[in-house]
Coordinates of C-alpha atoms and ligand atoms in Angstrom, one line a residue:
Chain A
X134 CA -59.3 -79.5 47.5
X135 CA -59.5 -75.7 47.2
X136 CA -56.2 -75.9 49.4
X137 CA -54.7 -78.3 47.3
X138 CA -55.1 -76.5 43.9
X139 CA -53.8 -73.1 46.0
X140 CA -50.3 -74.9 46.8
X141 CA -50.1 -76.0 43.1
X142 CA -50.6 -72.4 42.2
X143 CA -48.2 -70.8 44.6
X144 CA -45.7 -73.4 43.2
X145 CA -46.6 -72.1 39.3
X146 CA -46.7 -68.5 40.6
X147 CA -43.1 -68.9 42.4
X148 CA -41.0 -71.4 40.1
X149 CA -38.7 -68.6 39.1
X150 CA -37.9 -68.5 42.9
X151 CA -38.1 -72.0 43.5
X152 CA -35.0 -73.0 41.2
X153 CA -32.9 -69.9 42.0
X154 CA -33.4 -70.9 45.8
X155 CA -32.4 -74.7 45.0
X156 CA -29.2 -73.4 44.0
X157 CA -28.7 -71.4 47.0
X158 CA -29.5 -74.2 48.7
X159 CA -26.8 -76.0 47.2
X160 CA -24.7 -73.6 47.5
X161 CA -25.2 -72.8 51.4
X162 CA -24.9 -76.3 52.4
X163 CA -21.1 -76.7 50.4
X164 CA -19.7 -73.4 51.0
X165 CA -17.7 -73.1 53.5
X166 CA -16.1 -76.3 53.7
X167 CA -13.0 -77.0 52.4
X168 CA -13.5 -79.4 50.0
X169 CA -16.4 -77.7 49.0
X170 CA -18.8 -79.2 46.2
X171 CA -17.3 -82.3 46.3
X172 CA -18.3 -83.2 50.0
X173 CA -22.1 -83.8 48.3
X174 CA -20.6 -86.6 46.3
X175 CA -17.3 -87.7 48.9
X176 CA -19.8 -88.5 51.8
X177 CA -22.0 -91.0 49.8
X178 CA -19.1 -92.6 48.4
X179 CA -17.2 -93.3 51.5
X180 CA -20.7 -94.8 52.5
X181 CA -20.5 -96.8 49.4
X182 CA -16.8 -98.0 50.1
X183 CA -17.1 -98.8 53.7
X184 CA -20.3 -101.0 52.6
X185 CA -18.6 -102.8 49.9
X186 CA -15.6 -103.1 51.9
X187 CA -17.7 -104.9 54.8
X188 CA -19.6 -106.7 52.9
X189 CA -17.3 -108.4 50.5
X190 CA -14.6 -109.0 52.7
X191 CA -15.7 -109.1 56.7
X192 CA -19.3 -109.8 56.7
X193 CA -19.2 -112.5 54.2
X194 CA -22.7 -111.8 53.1
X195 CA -22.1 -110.5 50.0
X196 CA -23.7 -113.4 47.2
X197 CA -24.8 -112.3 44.0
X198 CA -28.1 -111.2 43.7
X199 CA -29.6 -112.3 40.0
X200 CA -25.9 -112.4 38.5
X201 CA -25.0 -109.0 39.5
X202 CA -22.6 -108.6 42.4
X203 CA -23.9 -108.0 46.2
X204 CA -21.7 -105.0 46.1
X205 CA -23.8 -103.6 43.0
X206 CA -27.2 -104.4 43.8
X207 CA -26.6 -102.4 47.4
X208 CA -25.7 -99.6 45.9
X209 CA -28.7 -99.6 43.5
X210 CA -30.6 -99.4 46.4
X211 CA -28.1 -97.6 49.2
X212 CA -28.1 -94.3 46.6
X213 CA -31.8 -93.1 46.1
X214 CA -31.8 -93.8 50.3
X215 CA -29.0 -91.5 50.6
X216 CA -31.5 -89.3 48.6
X217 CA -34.8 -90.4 50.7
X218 CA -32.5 -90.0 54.0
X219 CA -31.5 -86.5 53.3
X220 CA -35.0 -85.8 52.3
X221 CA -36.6 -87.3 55.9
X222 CA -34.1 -84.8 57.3
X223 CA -33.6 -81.4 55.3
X224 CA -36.8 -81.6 54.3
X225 CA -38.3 -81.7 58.0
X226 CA -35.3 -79.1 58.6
X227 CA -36.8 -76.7 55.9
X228 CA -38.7 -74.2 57.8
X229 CA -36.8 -73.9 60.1
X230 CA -33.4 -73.4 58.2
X231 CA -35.4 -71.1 56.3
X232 CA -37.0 -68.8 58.7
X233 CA -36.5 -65.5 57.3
X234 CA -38.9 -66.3 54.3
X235 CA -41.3 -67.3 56.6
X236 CA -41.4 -64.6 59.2
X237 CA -39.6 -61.5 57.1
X238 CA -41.2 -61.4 53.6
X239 CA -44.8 -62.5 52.0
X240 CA -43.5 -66.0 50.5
X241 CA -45.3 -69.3 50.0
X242 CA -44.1 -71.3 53.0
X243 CA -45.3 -74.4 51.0
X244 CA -42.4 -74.0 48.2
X245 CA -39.8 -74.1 51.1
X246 CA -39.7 -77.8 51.4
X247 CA -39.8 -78.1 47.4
X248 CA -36.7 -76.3 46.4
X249 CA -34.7 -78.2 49.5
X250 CA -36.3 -81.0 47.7
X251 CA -34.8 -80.1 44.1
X252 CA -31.3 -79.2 45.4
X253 CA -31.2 -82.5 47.3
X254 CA -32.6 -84.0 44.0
X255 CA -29.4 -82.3 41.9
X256 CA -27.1 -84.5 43.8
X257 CA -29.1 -87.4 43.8
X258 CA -29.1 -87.1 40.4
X259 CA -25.0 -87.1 39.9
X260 CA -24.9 -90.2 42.2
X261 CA -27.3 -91.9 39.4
X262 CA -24.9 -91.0 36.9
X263 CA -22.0 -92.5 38.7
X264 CA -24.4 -95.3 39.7
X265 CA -24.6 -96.4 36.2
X266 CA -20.5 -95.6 35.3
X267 CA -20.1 -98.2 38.2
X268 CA -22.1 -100.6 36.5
X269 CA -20.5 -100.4 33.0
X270 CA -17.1 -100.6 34.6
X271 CA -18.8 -103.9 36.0
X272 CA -19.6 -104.5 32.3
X273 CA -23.2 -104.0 32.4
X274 CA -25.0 -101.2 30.1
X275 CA -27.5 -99.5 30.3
X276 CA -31.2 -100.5 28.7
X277 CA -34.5 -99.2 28.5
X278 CA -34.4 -100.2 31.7
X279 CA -32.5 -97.7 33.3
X280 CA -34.6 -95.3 31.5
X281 CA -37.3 -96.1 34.5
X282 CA -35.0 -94.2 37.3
X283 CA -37.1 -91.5 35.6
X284 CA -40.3 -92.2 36.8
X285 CA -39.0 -93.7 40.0
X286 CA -36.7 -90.7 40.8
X287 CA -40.5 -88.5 39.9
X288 CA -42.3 -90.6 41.9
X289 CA -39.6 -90.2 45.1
X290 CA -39.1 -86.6 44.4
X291 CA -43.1 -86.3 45.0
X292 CA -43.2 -88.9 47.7
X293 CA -40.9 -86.8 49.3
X294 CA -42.3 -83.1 48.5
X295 CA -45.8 -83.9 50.5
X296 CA -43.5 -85.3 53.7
X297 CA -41.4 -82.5 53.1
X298 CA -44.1 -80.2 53.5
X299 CA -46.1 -82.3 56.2
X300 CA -43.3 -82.7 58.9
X301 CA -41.5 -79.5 58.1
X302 CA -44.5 -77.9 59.8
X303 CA -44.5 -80.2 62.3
X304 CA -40.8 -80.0 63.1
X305 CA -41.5 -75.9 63.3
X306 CA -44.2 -76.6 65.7
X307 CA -41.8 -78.6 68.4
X308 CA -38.6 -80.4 68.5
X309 CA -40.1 -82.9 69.5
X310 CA -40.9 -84.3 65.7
X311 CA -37.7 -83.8 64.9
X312 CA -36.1 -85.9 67.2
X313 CA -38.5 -88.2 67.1
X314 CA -38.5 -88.7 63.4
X315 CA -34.1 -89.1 64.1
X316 CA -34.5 -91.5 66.4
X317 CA -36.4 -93.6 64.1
X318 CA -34.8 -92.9 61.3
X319 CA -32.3 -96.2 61.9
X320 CA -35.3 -98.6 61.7
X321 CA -36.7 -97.0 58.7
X322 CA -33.2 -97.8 57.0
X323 CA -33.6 -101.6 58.2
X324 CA -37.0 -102.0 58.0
X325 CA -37.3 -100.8 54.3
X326 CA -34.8 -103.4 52.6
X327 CA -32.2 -101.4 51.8
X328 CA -29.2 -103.6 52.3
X329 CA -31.3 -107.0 52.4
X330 CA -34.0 -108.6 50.0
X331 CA -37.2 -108.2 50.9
X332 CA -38.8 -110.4 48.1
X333 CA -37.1 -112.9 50.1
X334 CA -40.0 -112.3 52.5
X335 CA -42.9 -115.2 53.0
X336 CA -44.5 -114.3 55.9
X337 CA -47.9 -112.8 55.1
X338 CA -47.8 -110.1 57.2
X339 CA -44.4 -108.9 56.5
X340 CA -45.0 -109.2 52.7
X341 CA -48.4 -106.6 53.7
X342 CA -45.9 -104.8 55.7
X343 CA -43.3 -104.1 52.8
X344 CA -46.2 -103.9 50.4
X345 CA -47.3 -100.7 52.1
X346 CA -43.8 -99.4 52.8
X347 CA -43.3 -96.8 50.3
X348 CA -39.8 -96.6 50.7
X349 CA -39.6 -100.5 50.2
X350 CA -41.2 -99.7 46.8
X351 CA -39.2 -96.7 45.5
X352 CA -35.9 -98.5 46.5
X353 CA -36.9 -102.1 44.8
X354 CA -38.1 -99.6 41.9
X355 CA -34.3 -98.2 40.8
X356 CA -32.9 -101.7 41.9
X357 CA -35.8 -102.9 38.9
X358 CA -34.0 -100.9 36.5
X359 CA -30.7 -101.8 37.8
X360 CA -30.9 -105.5 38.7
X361 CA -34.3 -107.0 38.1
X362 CA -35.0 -106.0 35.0
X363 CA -38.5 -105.5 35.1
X364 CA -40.9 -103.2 34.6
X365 CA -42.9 -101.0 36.8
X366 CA -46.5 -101.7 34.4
X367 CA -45.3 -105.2 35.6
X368 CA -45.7 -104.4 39.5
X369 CA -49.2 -102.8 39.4
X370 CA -50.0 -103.9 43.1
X371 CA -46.9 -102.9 44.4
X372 CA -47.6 -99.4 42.3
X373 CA -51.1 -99.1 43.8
X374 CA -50.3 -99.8 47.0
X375 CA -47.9 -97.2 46.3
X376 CA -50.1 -94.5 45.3
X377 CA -52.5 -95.8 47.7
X378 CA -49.9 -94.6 50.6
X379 CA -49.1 -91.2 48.7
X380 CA -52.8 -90.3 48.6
X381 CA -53.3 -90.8 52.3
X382 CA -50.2 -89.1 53.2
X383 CA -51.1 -86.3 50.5
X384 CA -54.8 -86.0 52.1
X385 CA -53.2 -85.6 55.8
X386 CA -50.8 -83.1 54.8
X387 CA -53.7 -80.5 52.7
X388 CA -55.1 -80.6 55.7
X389 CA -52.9 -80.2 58.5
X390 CA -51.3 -77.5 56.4
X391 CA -55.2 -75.8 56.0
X392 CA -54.9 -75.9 59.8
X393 CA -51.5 -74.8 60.3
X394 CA -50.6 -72.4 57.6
X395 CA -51.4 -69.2 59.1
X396 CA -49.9 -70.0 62.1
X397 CA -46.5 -70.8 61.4
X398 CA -45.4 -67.8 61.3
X399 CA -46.5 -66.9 64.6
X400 CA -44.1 -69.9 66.1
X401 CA -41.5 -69.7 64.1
Chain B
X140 CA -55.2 -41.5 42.0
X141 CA -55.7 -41.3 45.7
X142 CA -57.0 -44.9 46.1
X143 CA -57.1 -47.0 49.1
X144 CA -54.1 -49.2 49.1
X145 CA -54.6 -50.8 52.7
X146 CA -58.3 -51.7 53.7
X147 CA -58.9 -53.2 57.2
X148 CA -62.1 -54.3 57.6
X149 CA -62.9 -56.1 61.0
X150 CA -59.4 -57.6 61.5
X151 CA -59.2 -59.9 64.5
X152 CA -56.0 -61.2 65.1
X153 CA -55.6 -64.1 68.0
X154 CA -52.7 -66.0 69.0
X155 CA -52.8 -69.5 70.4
X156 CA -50.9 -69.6 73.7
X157 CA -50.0 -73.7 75.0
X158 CA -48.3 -74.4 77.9
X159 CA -45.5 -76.0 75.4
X160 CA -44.5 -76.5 72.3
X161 CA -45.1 -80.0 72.7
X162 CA -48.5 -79.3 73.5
X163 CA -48.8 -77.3 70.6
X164 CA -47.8 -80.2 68.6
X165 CA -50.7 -82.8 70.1
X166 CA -53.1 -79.9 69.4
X167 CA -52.8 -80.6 65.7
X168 CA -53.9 -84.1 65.9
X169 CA -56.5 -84.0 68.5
X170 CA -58.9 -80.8 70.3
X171 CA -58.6 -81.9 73.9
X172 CA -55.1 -79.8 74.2
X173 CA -56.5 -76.7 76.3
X174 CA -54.5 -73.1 75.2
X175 CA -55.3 -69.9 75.6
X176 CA -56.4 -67.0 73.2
X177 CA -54.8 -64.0 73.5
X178 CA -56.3 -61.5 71.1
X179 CA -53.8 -59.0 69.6
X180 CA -55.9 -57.3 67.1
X181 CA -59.8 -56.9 68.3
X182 CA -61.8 -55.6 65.5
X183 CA -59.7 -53.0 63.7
X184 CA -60.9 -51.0 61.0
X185 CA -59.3 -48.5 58.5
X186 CA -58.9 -47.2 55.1
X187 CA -55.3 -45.8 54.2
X188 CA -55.1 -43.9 50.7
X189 CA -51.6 -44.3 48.3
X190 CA -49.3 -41.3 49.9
X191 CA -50.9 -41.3 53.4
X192 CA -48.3 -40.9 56.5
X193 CA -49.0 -43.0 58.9
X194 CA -47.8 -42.8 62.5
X195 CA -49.3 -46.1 64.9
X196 CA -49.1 -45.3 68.0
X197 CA -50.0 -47.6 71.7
X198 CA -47.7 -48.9 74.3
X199 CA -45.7 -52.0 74.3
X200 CA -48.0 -55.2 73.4
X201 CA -50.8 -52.8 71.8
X202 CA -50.4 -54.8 68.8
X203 CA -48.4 -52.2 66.5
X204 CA -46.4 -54.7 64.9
X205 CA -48.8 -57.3 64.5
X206 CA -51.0 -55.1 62.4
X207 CA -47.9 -54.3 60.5
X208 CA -46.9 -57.9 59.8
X209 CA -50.5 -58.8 58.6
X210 CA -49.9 -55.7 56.1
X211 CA -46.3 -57.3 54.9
X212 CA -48.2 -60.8 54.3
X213 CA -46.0 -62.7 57.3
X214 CA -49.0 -63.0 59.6
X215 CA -52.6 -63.5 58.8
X216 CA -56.1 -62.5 60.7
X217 CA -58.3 -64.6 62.1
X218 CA -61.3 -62.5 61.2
X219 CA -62.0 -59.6 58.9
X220 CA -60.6 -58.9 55.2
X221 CA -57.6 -57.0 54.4
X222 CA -56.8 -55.4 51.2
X223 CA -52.9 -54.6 50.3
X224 CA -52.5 -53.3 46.9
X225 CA -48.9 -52.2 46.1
X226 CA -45.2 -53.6 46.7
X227 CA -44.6 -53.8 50.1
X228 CA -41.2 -53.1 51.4
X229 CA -41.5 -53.7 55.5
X230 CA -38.4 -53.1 58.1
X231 CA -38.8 -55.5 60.4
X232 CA -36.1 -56.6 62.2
X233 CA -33.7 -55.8 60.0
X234 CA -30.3 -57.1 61.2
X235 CA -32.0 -60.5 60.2
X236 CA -32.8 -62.7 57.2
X237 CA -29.8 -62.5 55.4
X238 CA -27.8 -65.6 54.1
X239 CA -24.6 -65.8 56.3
X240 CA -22.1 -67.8 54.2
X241 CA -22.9 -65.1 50.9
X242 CA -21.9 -62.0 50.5
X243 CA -23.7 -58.7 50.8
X244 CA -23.9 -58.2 47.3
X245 CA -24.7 -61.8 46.3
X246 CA -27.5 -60.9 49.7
X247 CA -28.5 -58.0 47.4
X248 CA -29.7 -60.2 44.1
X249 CA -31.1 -62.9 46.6
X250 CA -33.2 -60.7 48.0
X251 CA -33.9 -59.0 44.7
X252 CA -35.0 -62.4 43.4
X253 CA -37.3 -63.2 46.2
X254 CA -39.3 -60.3 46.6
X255 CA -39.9 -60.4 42.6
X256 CA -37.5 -57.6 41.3
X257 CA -36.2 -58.0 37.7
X258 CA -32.8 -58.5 37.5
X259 CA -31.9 -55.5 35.7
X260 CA -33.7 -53.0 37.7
X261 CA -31.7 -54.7 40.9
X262 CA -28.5 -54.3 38.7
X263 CA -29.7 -50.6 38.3
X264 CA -30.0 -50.1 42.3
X265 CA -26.9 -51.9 43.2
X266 CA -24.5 -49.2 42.9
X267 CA -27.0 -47.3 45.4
X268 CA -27.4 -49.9 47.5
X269 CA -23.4 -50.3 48.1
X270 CA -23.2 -46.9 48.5
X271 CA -25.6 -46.2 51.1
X272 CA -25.0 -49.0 53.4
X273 CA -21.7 -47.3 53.3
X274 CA -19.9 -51.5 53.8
X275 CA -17.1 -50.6 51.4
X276 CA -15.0 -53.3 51.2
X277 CA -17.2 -55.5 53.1
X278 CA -19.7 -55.8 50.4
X279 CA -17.6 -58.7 48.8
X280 CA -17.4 -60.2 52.5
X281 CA -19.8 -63.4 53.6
X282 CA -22.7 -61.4 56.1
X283 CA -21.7 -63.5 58.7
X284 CA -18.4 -61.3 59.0
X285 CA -20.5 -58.0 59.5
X286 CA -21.8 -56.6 63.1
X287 CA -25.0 -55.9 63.7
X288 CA -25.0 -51.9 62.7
X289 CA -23.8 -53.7 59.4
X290 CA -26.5 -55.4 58.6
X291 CA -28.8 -53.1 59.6
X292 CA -27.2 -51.2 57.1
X293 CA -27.5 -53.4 54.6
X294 CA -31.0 -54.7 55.2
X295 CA -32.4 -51.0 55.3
X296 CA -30.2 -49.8 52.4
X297 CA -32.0 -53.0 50.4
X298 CA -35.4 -51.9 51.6
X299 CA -35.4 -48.3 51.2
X300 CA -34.0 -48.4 47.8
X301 CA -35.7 -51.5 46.2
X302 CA -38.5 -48.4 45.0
X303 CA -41.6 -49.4 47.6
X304 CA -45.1 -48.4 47.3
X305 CA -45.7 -49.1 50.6
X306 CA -43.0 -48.6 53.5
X307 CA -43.4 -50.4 56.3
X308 CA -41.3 -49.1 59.4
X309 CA -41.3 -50.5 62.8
X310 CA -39.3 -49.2 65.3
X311 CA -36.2 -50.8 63.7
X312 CA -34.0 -47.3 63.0
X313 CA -32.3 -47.2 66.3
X314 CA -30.4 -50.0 65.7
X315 CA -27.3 -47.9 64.1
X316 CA -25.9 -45.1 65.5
X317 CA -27.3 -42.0 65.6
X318 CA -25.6 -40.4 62.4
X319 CA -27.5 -43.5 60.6
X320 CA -30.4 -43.4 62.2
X321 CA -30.3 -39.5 60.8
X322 CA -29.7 -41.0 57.4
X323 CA -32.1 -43.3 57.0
X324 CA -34.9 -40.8 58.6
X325 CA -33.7 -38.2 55.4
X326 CA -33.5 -41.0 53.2
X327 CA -37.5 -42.3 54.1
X328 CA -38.2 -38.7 53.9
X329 CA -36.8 -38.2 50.5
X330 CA -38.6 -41.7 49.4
X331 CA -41.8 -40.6 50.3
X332 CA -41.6 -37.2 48.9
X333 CA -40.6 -38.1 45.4
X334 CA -42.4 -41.5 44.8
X335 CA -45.5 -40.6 46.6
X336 CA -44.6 -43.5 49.0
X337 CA -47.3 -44.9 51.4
X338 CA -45.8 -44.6 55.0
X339 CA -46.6 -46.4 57.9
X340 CA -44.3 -45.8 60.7
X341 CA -44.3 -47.3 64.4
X342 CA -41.7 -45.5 66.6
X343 CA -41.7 -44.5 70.3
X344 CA -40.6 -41.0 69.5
X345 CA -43.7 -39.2 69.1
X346 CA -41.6 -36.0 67.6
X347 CA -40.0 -38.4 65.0
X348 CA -43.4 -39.3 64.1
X349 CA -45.1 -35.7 64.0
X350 CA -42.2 -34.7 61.6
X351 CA -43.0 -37.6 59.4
X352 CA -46.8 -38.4 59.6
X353 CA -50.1 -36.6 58.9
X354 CA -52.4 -39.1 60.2
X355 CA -52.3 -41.0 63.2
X356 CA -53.6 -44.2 64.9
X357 CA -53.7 -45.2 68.3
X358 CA -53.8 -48.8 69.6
X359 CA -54.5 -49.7 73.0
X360 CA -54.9 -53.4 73.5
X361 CA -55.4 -54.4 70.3
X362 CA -58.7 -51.9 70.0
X363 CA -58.0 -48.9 67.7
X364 CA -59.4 -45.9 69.7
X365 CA -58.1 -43.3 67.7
X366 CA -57.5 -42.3 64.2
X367 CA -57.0 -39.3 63.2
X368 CA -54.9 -35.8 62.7
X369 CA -51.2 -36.4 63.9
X370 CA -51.4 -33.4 66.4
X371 CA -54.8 -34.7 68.1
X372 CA -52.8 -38.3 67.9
X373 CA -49.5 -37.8 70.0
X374 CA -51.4 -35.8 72.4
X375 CA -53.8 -37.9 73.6
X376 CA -51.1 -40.8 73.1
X377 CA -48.8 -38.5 75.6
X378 CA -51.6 -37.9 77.7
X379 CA -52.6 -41.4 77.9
X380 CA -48.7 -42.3 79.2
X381 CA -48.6 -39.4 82.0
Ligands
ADP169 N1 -45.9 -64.9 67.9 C1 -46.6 -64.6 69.0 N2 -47.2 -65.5 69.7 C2 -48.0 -65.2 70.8 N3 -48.3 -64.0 71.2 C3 -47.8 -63.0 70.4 C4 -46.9 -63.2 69.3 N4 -46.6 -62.0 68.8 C5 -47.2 -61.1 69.6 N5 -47.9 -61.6 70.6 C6 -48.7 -60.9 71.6 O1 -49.6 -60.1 70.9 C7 -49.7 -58.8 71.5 C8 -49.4 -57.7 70.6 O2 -48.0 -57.8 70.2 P1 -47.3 -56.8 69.2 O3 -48.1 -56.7 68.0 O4 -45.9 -57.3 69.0 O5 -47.3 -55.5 70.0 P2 -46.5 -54.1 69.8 O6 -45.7 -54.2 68.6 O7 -47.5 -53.1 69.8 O8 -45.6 -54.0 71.0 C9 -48.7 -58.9 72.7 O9 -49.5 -59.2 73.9 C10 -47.8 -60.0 72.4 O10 -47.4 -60.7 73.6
MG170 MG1 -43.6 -54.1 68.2

């Protein structure tokens, strides 16, 4: 606990540091190329496109879900996992790509993963925007509804903090996370839902099995404000098994990070 | 005024040696990974008032710059208590930590941000900063266009000037050439003279570090065995090597 409340501190103490570092974040990752700024927005689109294009013209499986195209309801889903997909990655990445505040000045390691986190989250949040000019060119507007990709984009951005901080340790530790957590990183994509219905599902253990995915969750969250329609006080399983998986994963990571914060340094 | 600003009380400092990293990464989720301890700092002890000059002496693996890096706040003790009390300003490796893609300037405000500087009082040091790194044009240039002497430049020029309490120098001012290394010696001289500048200084030329320091520590596997006079210091240290 004692641990906990220290990381929640150093965040407080460092937010200053934490934002201006998000946009150097930001910056580090566009500059450079040619196209610059708009790569963070071109790479998810041609994603978007490619899906659409395969989907409502080769693969043929593209029915409307609840009166809304296929080609809309993927993207309300393929969008915050171009978010959670960057975070599995940069986040893990984050020690690592940020070294020198680890091993060259006295800096809270645990805010590393955070302001990786908020830059991703600054694109994410443009996407959402375009997500919902995409929609009203389909002729659908926005409700109170779409107000809930707030509390779904909190609830990711925190989801994602704790791994960030959890497996960016690890991946300083050995390689060997990392390419592990790559390799698998395909069958999280197809066994989270995102381009197929897992409501759909019947068998009971695959219902548990999605029921405990958090990913499942956060993406069938911004596809409830999108598509569904409902609210989340409507889902209070699905949000408890939710918070359920966060605790756990929250409880692992205070403590591996009791255990591993003073050394990090030393392998790093 | 003459306070303690660095209190070592009993400092152990061990490092964890596996067989491989991925070793090292099972020993985090069970204890039956076998590694061994090699113990850089045994039981150190010492009191270092604001304005001391400190010389640490002790031969390669003595555990010089681990001490130091537990001072700067990048490594920690297993045992004992440290007390720091002052901005720290350390030299450590300094062609390093920059951000490659920015410039040196825009490397200047980053680093100004991160250790906690206002922005006006960076603003303020800027021009000096430029100046003494002597980059020229090359300020305005992404780091990752600048040689190593460059950024060692650049990185000391940050350090020196960013008004330290406590300087941290390890063995780092040979990276240049010899005109700079000359510079920056005058220029830690001049620091510590005015602002009343803690000093502690790891080098392997015992004359750079009778010129600089009063007091003197020598290591020898991680045991302090002596502290003391400067004079008494290099002597034994010299003795100890011949
Ligand atoms: N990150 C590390 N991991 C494991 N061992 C280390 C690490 N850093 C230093 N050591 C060991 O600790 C001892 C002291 O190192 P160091 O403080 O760098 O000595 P010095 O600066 O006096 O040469 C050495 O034996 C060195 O091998
Ligand atoms: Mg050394």
């Amino acid at each position: 606990m004692g641990t906990f409340i220290n990381i929640i501190k150093e965040h407080i103490q460092y937010r200053h540091q934490i934002f201006k570092l998000a946009f150097t974040d930001l910056i580090k990752t566009y500059r450079g190329a040619i196209l610059g700024w708009s790569w963070a927005i071109i790479k998810p689109a041609v994603t978007i496109f490619v899906y659409w294009f395969a989907f409502t013209f080769g693969l043929r499986a593209g029915r409307d879900v609840s009166g809304y195209p296929f080609f809309l309801w993927m993207i309300a889903g393929l969008i915050p996992w171009n978010y959670m997909n960057e975070m599995l990655l940069a986040g893990m990445e984050s020690l690592i790509k940020y070294r020198y505040l680890v091993t060259k000045i006295k800096f809270p390691i645990s805010t590393i993963p955070t302001f990786v986190n908020f830059s991703k989250l600054i694109i994410f949040s443009i996407l959402l925007l375009i997500v919902i000019i995409i929609f009203m060119l389909f002729g659908f507007m926005p409700d109170l509804y779409t107000l809930q990709i707030l509390f779904y984009a909190l609830l990711a951005f925190i989801f994602f903090n704790v791994w960030g901080i959890l497996s960016s340790m690890l991946a300083a530790i050995s390689v060997d996370f990392t390419n592990f957590i790559k390799a698998i990183i395909t069958a999280i994509f197809w066994l989270s839902g995102i381009l197929w219905n897992t409501n759909n599902i019947t068998n009971p253990w695959g219902k548990a099995f999605f029921l405990f995915n958090p990913i499942t969750y956060l993406i069938n969250g911004f596809r409830n404000c999108f598509i569904y329609k409902v609210a989340f006080w409507q889902e209070p399983l699905q949000l408890g098994c939710f918070c359920l998986v966060l605790l756990v994963l929250t409880i692992v990571t205070v403590r591996i990070y009791k255990k591993l914060r003073k050394e990090i340094p030393d392998v790093l | 005024m003459n306070e303690n600003v660095i209190v070592f009380k009993n400092v152990t400092k061990k490092y964890r040696l596996f067989n491989s990293r991925r070793a090292r990464l099972l020993s985090v989720f069970t204890r039956r990974i076998k590694y061994i301890t090699k113990v850089a700092v045994d039981n150190v002890s010492f009191k270092i008032k604001r304005g001391e000059t400190v010389a640490i002496l002790g031969k390669n693996g003595a555990g010089k710059s681990t001490i130091l890096k537990i001072i700067t706040g990048v490594a920690f003790q297993n045992e004992g208590e440290v007390e720091v009390k002052g901005r720290v300003s350390a030299l450590l490796e300094l062609a390093t930590g920059f951000e490659e893609n920015f410039t040196g300037r825009e490397n200047i405000y980053l680093k100004g941000d991160l250790l906690g500087i206002p922005k006006d009082e960076i603003k303020e040091l800027e021009k000096q900063i430029v100046e003494f790194a002597e980059l020229e044009e090359y300020i305005d240039q992404p780091i990752k266009t600048y040689s190593s002497g460059m950024r060692a430049r650049l990185g000391f020029a940050i350090y020196i000037n960013i008004e330290p309490e406590i300087l941290i120098v390890d063995e780092v001012l040979s990276v240049g050439d010899k005109e700079f290394e000359k510079k920056c010696l005058k220029r830690v001289n001049e620091v510590i003279e005015k602002n009343n500048v803690t000093l502690l200084f790891v080098t392997h030329s015992t004359e750079t570090a009778k010129k600089f320091c009063k007091r003197g520590i020598i290591l020898n596997q991680g045991k302090l065995t002596f502290d003391g006079d400067i004079d008494k210091a290099v002597e034994l240290y010299d003795n100890s090597i011949n």
